Amino acid sequence: MEATGLLERTEGLYAKVQHAIPAIEWPLLARDIDAIMALKKSHNAVILAHNYQTPEIYHCVADLVGDSLALAREAMNVEADVIVLAGVHFMAETAKLLNPSKKVLIPDLAAGCSLAESITPADVRNLRKRYPGVPIVTYVNTSAAVKAESDICCTSGNAKAIIESLGVKRVIMIPDEYLAKNIAAETGVEIITWKGHCEVHERFSAAEVAELRDDYPGVVILAHPECPPDVVGASDFSGSTAAIASYIAKERPPRVALLTECSMSDNVAIQYPELEFVRPCNLCPHMKRITLPKIRHALETMTHEVTIDPAVAERARLSVERMLAVKA
Ligand code: 13P
Ligand code: SF4
């Protein structure tokens, strides 16, 4: 009886994701979805989900979805008491920086990022000593402590605009070497890079792009700018996850390959069933730590709460706010 009610309550949601989720898996997912919906109401909570979250999270329980930039902007305007960040730790920290009076929860504390891991606050202080007077632009994929040592943040969605807004000939851009090189190619500004890489995007190669073009004639290839520069150079378009989604919405390429995390294609393909998505994707093990049972547990126990040392938060917030003040 209960199971029938549950399936009836969730049938509209299943209709949305049926091409991505086998029917046999739905009853189990539906139980968690139903519980999460009730918990969101009772705790006055909202779920912010990144574009790399699985379809049952992205399409079924999230209140707001987007790339890192959109999630930061949305977090700032949340009026609910609790924000559950279905994404990785730096995204939850950014939400806390921008809306400090809210309780921000991350369903798995170990949801990190290879870029955030690649640099420490001491590294940033050393760079500043080595290149006095050169502004430090820090990708949001970093800890709050690293942001606190920086002049301004950027995301893949606004990196070019941020660099150009500084009006200087030379900047330090940390920690993603490939993003920095890809943006340098677009701006003509000299960029001093760091040696961090995204463990997901660094695995794509130009040879793979050539193979895709041979195997799938006419395929349009869209690459995230965390991919190596030769991969971006061999692709038809490069942009943040939001820019990739907008490209598809506007151009509707009949056959398309997204050189980015796997769930991105799953989520966009649900919106455009008429397009063929070739899927040479790589999984982000950190994003995949976030699951429906963990979101449910986070809301049931109000864990894991994200906190930031107030002295660090004050300086980190400045870097993020300077970024948000630039029109992109
Ligand atoms: P976007 O800001 O483009 O969504 O990228 C975030 C990210 O972690 C990419 O790997
Ligand atoms: Fe970090 Fe790469 Fe995962 Fe994005 S996809 S969270 S950059 S490891």
Coordinates of N, CA, C and O in Angstrom, one line a residue, residues 149-243:
E149 N 44.4 34.1 0.8 CA 45.7 34.6 0.5 C 45.7 35.3 -0.9 O 46.7 35.7 -1.4
S150 N 44.5 35.3 -1.6 CA 44.5 35.7 -3.0 C 43.9 37.1 -3.1 O 43.3 37.6 -2.2
D151 N 44.0 37.6 -4.3 CA 43.4 39.0 -4.6 C 42.0 38.9 -5.1 O 41.1 39.7 -4.7
I152 N 41.7 37.9 -5.9 CA 40.4 37.8 -6.5 C 40.2 36.3 -7.0 O 41.2 35.7 -7.3
C153 N 39.0 35.8 -6.9 CA 38.7 34.5 -7.4 C 38.2 34.5 -8.8 O 37.8 35.6 -9.4
C154 N 38.1 33.3 -9.4 CA 37.5 33.2 -10.7 C 36.9 31.8 -10.8 O 37.2 30.9 -10.0
T155 N 36.0 31.6 -11.8 CA 35.5 30.3 -12.1 C 35.8 30.1 -13.6 O 36.3 31.0 -14.3
S156 N 35.5 28.9 -14.1 CA 35.7 28.7 -15.5 C 34.8 29.5 -16.3 O 35.0 29.8 -17.5
G157 N 33.7 29.9 -15.7 CA 32.7 30.7 -16.4 C 33.0 32.2 -16.6 O 32.5 32.9 -17.4
N158 N 33.9 32.7 -15.7 CA 34.2 34.1 -15.8 C 35.7 34.4 -15.8 O 36.1 35.6 -15.7
A159 N 36.6 33.4 -16.0 CA 38.0 33.6 -15.9 C 38.5 34.7 -16.8 O 39.3 35.5 -16.4
K160 N 38.1 34.7 -18.0 CA 38.6 35.6 -19.0 C 38.2 37.1 -18.6 O 39.0 38.0 -18.5
A161 N 36.9 37.2 -18.2 CA 36.5 38.6 -17.7 C 37.2 39.0 -16.5 O 37.5 40.2 -16.4
I162 N 37.5 38.1 -15.6 CA 38.2 38.5 -14.4 C 39.6 39.0 -14.7 O 40.1 40.0 -14.3
I163 N 40.3 38.2 -15.5 CA 41.7 38.5 -15.9 C 41.7 39.9 -16.6 O 42.5 40.8 -16.3
E164 N 40.8 40.1 -17.6 CA 40.7 41.3 -18.3 C 40.3 42.5 -17.4 O 40.8 43.6 -17.6
S165 N 39.5 42.3 -16.4 CA 39.1 43.3 -15.5 C 40.3 43.9 -14.7 O 40.2 45.1 -14.2
L166 N 41.4 43.2 -14.6 CA 42.5 43.7 -13.8 C 43.3 44.7 -14.5 O 44.0 45.5 -13.9
G167 N 43.2 44.7 -15.8 CA 43.9 45.7 -16.7 C 45.4 45.7 -16.5 O 46.1 46.7 -16.6
V168 N 46.0 44.5 -16.3 CA 47.5 44.4 -16.2 C 48.0 43.4 -17.2 O 47.3 42.7 -17.8
K169 N 49.3 43.5 -17.4 CA 49.9 42.7 -18.4 C 50.3 41.3 -18.0 O 50.5 40.3 -18.7
R170 N 50.4 41.1 -16.6 CA 50.9 39.8 -16.0 C 50.1 39.5 -14.8 O 49.9 40.3 -13.9
V171 N 49.6 38.3 -14.7 CA 48.9 37.8 -13.5 C 49.4 36.4 -13.1 O 49.9 35.7 -14.0
I172 N 49.2 36.1 -11.9 CA 49.4 34.7 -11.4 C 48.0 34.1 -11.4 O 47.1 34.7 -10.8
M173 N 47.9 32.9 -12.0 CA 46.6 32.3 -12.0 C 46.7 30.9 -11.4 O 47.4 30.0 -12.1
I174 N 46.1 30.6 -10.3 CA 46.3 29.3 -9.6 C 45.0 28.6 -9.4 O 44.0 29.3 -9.3
P175 N 45.0 27.3 -9.1 CA 46.1 26.4 -9.3 C 46.0 25.5 -10.6 O 46.9 24.7 -10.8
D176 N 45.0 25.8 -11.4 CA 44.9 24.9 -12.6 C 45.7 25.4 -13.8 O 45.4 26.4 -14.5
E177 N 46.8 24.6 -14.0 CA 47.7 25.0 -15.1 C 47.0 25.1 -16.5 O 47.3 26.0 -17.3
Y178 N 46.2 24.1 -16.7 CA 45.5 24.0 -18.0 C 44.5 25.1 -18.2 O 44.5 25.8 -19.3
L179 N 43.7 25.4 -17.2 CA 42.7 26.5 -17.3 C 43.5 27.8 -17.6 O 43.1 28.6 -18.4
A180 N 44.6 28.0 -16.8 CA 45.4 29.2 -17.0 C 45.9 29.3 -18.4 O 45.8 30.4 -19.0
K181 N 46.4 28.2 -18.9 CA 47.0 28.3 -20.3 C 45.9 28.5 -21.3 O 46.1 29.2 -22.3
N182 N 44.7 27.9 -21.1 CA 43.6 28.1 -22.0 C 43.1 29.5 -22.0 O 42.8 30.1 -23.1
I183 N 43.1 30.1 -20.9 CA 42.6 31.5 -20.8 C 43.7 32.5 -21.3 O 43.4 33.4 -22.0
A184 N 45.0 32.1 -21.1 CA 46.1 33.0 -21.6 C 45.9 33.1 -23.1 O 46.1 34.1 -23.7
A185 N 45.6 31.9 -23.7 CA 45.5 31.9 -25.2 C 44.3 32.8 -25.7 O 44.4 33.4 -26.8
E186 N 43.3 33.1 -24.8 CA 42.2 33.9 -25.2 C 42.4 35.4 -24.9 O 41.7 36.2 -25.4
T187 N 43.3 35.7 -24.0 CA 43.4 37.1 -23.5 C 44.6 37.9 -23.9 O 44.6 39.1 -23.9
G188 N 45.7 37.2 -24.2 CA 47.0 37.9 -24.5 C 47.7 38.4 -23.3 O 48.7 39.1 -23.4
V189 N 47.1 38.1 -22.1 CA 47.8 38.5 -20.8 C 48.8 37.4 -20.5 O 48.5 36.2 -20.6
E190 N 50.0 37.8 -20.0 CA 51.0 36.8 -19.5 C 50.5 36.2 -18.2 O 50.2 36.9 -17.3
I191 N 50.4 34.9 -18.2 CA 49.9 34.2 -17.0 C 50.9 33.3 -16.4 O 51.4 32.4 -17.1
I192 N 51.2 33.5 -15.1 CA 52.1 32.6 -14.4 C 51.2 31.5 -13.8 O 50.2 31.8 -13.1
T193 N 51.6 30.3 -14.1 CA 50.7 29.2 -13.7 C 51.2 28.4 -12.5 O 52.4 28.5 -12.1
W194 N 50.4 27.5 -12.0 CA 50.7 26.6 -10.9 C 50.6 25.2 -11.6 O 50.1 25.1 -12.7
K195 N 51.0 24.2 -10.8 CA 51.1 22.9 -11.5 C 49.9 22.0 -11.1 O 49.9 20.7 -11.3
G196 N 48.8 22.6 -10.7 CA 47.6 21.7 -10.4 C 46.8 21.3 -11.6 O 46.8 22.0 -12.6
H197 N 46.2 20.1 -11.5 CA 45.4 19.6 -12.6 C 44.1 19.0 -12.1 O 44.1 18.5 -10.9
C198 N 43.1 19.0 -12.9 CA 41.8 18.3 -12.5 C 42.1 16.8 -12.9 O 42.3 16.6 -14.1
E199 N 41.9 15.9 -12.0 CA 42.2 14.5 -12.3 C 41.2 13.9 -13.3 O 41.4 12.9 -13.8
V200 N 40.1 14.6 -13.5 CA 39.1 14.1 -14.4 C 39.4 14.6 -15.8 O 39.5 13.8 -16.8
H201 N 39.6 15.9 -16.0 CA 39.8 16.5 -17.3 C 41.2 16.3 -17.9 O 41.4 16.3 -19.1
E202 N 42.2 16.1 -17.0 CA 43.6 15.9 -17.5 C 43.7 14.6 -18.3 O 44.6 14.4 -19.1
R203 N 42.7 13.7 -18.1 CA 42.8 12.4 -18.8 C 42.3 12.4 -20.3 O 42.5 11.5 -21.0
F204 N 41.7 13.5 -20.7 CA 41.3 13.6 -22.1 C 42.5 13.9 -22.9 O 43.4 14.6 -22.5
S205 N 42.6 13.4 -24.2 CA 43.7 13.6 -25.0 C 43.3 14.1 -26.4 O 42.2 13.8 -26.8
A206 N 44.2 14.8 -27.1 CA 43.9 15.2 -28.5 C 43.7 14.0 -29.4 O 42.9 14.0 -30.3
A207 N 44.4 12.9 -29.1 CA 44.2 11.6 -29.9 C 42.8 11.1 -29.7 O 42.2 10.7 -30.7
E208 N 42.3 11.3 -28.5 CA 40.9 10.8 -28.3 C 39.9 11.7 -29.1 O 38.9 11.2 -29.7
V209 N 40.2 13.0 -29.2 CA 39.4 13.9 -30.0 C 39.4 13.5 -31.4 O 38.3 13.4 -32.1
A210 N 40.6 13.1 -31.9 CA 40.7 12.7 -33.4 C 40.0 11.4 -33.6 O 39.3 11.3 -34.6
E211 N 40.1 10.5 -32.6 CA 39.3 9.2 -32.8 C 37.8 9.4 -32.8 O 37.1 8.8 -33.6
L212 N 37.4 10.4 -31.9 CA 35.9 10.7 -31.9 C 35.5 11.2 -33.2 O 34.4 10.8 -33.7
R213 N 36.3 12.0 -33.8 CA 35.9 12.6 -35.1 C 35.8 11.5 -36.2 O 35.0 11.6 -37.1
D214 N 36.8 10.6 -36.1 CA 36.8 9.5 -37.1 C 35.6 8.5 -36.9 O 34.9 8.1 -37.8
D215 N 35.3 8.2 -35.6 CA 34.3 7.2 -35.3 C 32.9 7.8 -35.4 O 31.9 7.0 -35.6
Y216 N 32.7 9.1 -35.2 CA 31.4 9.7 -35.1 C 31.3 10.9 -36.1 O 31.4 12.0 -35.6
P217 N 31.2 10.6 -37.4 CA 31.3 11.8 -38.3 C 30.3 12.9 -38.0 O 29.2 12.6 -37.6
G218 N 30.8 14.1 -38.0 CA 29.9 15.2 -37.8 C 29.8 15.6 -36.3 O 29.1 16.6 -36.0
V219 N 30.4 14.8 -35.4 CA 30.2 15.1 -34.0 C 30.8 16.5 -33.6 O 31.8 16.9 -34.1
V220 N 30.0 17.2 -32.8 CA 30.5 18.5 -32.3 C 31.1 18.2 -30.9 O 30.4 17.6 -30.0
I221 N 32.3 18.7 -30.7 CA 33.0 18.4 -29.5 C 33.2 19.6 -28.6 O 33.7 20.6 -29.0
L222 N 32.6 19.5 -27.4 CA 32.6 20.6 -26.4 C 33.5 20.2 -25.2 O 33.3 19.1 -24.6
A223 N 34.5 21.0 -24.9 CA 35.5 20.7 -23.9 C 35.4 21.6 -22.7 O 35.3 22.9 -22.9
H224 N 35.6 21.1 -21.5 CA 35.7 22.0 -20.4 C 37.1 22.6 -20.4 O 38.1 21.9 -20.7
P225 N 37.3 23.9 -20.0 CA 38.7 24.4 -20.1 C 39.7 23.9 -19.0 O 40.8 24.3 -19.0
E226 N 39.3 22.9 -18.2 CA 40.2 22.2 -17.3 C 40.9 21.1 -18.2 O 41.9 20.5 -17.7
C227 N 40.5 20.9 -19.4 CA 41.2 19.9 -20.3 C 42.5 20.5 -20.7 O 42.7 21.8 -20.8
P228 N 43.5 19.7 -21.1 CA 44.8 20.2 -21.6 C 44.6 21.1 -22.8 O 43.6 20.8 -23.6
P229 N 45.4 22.1 -23.0 CA 45.2 23.0 -24.1 C 45.1 22.3 -25.5 O 44.4 22.8 -26.4
D230 N 45.9 21.3 -25.8 CA 45.8 20.6 -27.1 C 44.4 20.0 -27.3 O 43.8 19.9 -28.4
V231 N 43.7 19.6 -26.2 CA 42.4 19.0 -26.3 C 41.4 20.2 -26.6 O 40.5 20.0 -27.5
V232 N 41.5 21.3 -25.9 CA 40.7 22.4 -26.1 C 40.9 22.9 -27.5 O 39.9 23.2 -28.3
G233 N 42.1 23.0 -28.0 CA 42.4 23.4 -29.4 C 41.8 22.5 -30.4 O 41.4 23.0 -31.5
A234 N 41.7 21.3 -30.1 CA 41.1 20.3 -31.1 C 39.6 20.3 -31.0 O 38.9 19.6 -31.9
S235 N 39.0 20.9 -30.1 CA 37.5 20.9 -29.9 C 36.8 22.0 -30.6 O 37.5 22.9 -31.1
D236 N 35.5 21.9 -30.7 CA 34.8 23.0 -31.4 C 34.4 24.2 -30.5 O 34.1 25.3 -30.9
F237 N 34.4 23.9 -29.2 CA 34.0 25.0 -28.2 C 34.5 24.6 -26.9 O 34.6 23.4 -26.5
S238 N 34.8 25.6 -26.1 CA 35.3 25.3 -24.7 C 34.6 26.3 -23.8 O 34.5 27.5 -24.1
G239 N 34.1 25.8 -22.7 CA 33.4 26.7 -21.7 C 33.1 25.9 -20.4 O 33.2 24.7 -20.3
S240 N 32.6 26.7 -19.4 CA 32.2 26.1 -18.1 C 31.1 25.1 -18.4 O 30.5 25.1 -19.5
T241 N 30.7 24.4 -17.4 CA 29.6 23.4 -17.5 C 28.3 24.2 -17.9 O 27.5 23.7 -18.7
A242 N 28.1 25.4 -17.4 CA 26.9 26.2 -17.8 C 27.0 26.6 -19.2 O 26.0 26.6 -20.0
A243 N 28.2 27.0 -19.6 CA 28.4 27.5 -21.0 C 28.2 26.3 -22.0 O 27.6 26.5 -23.1

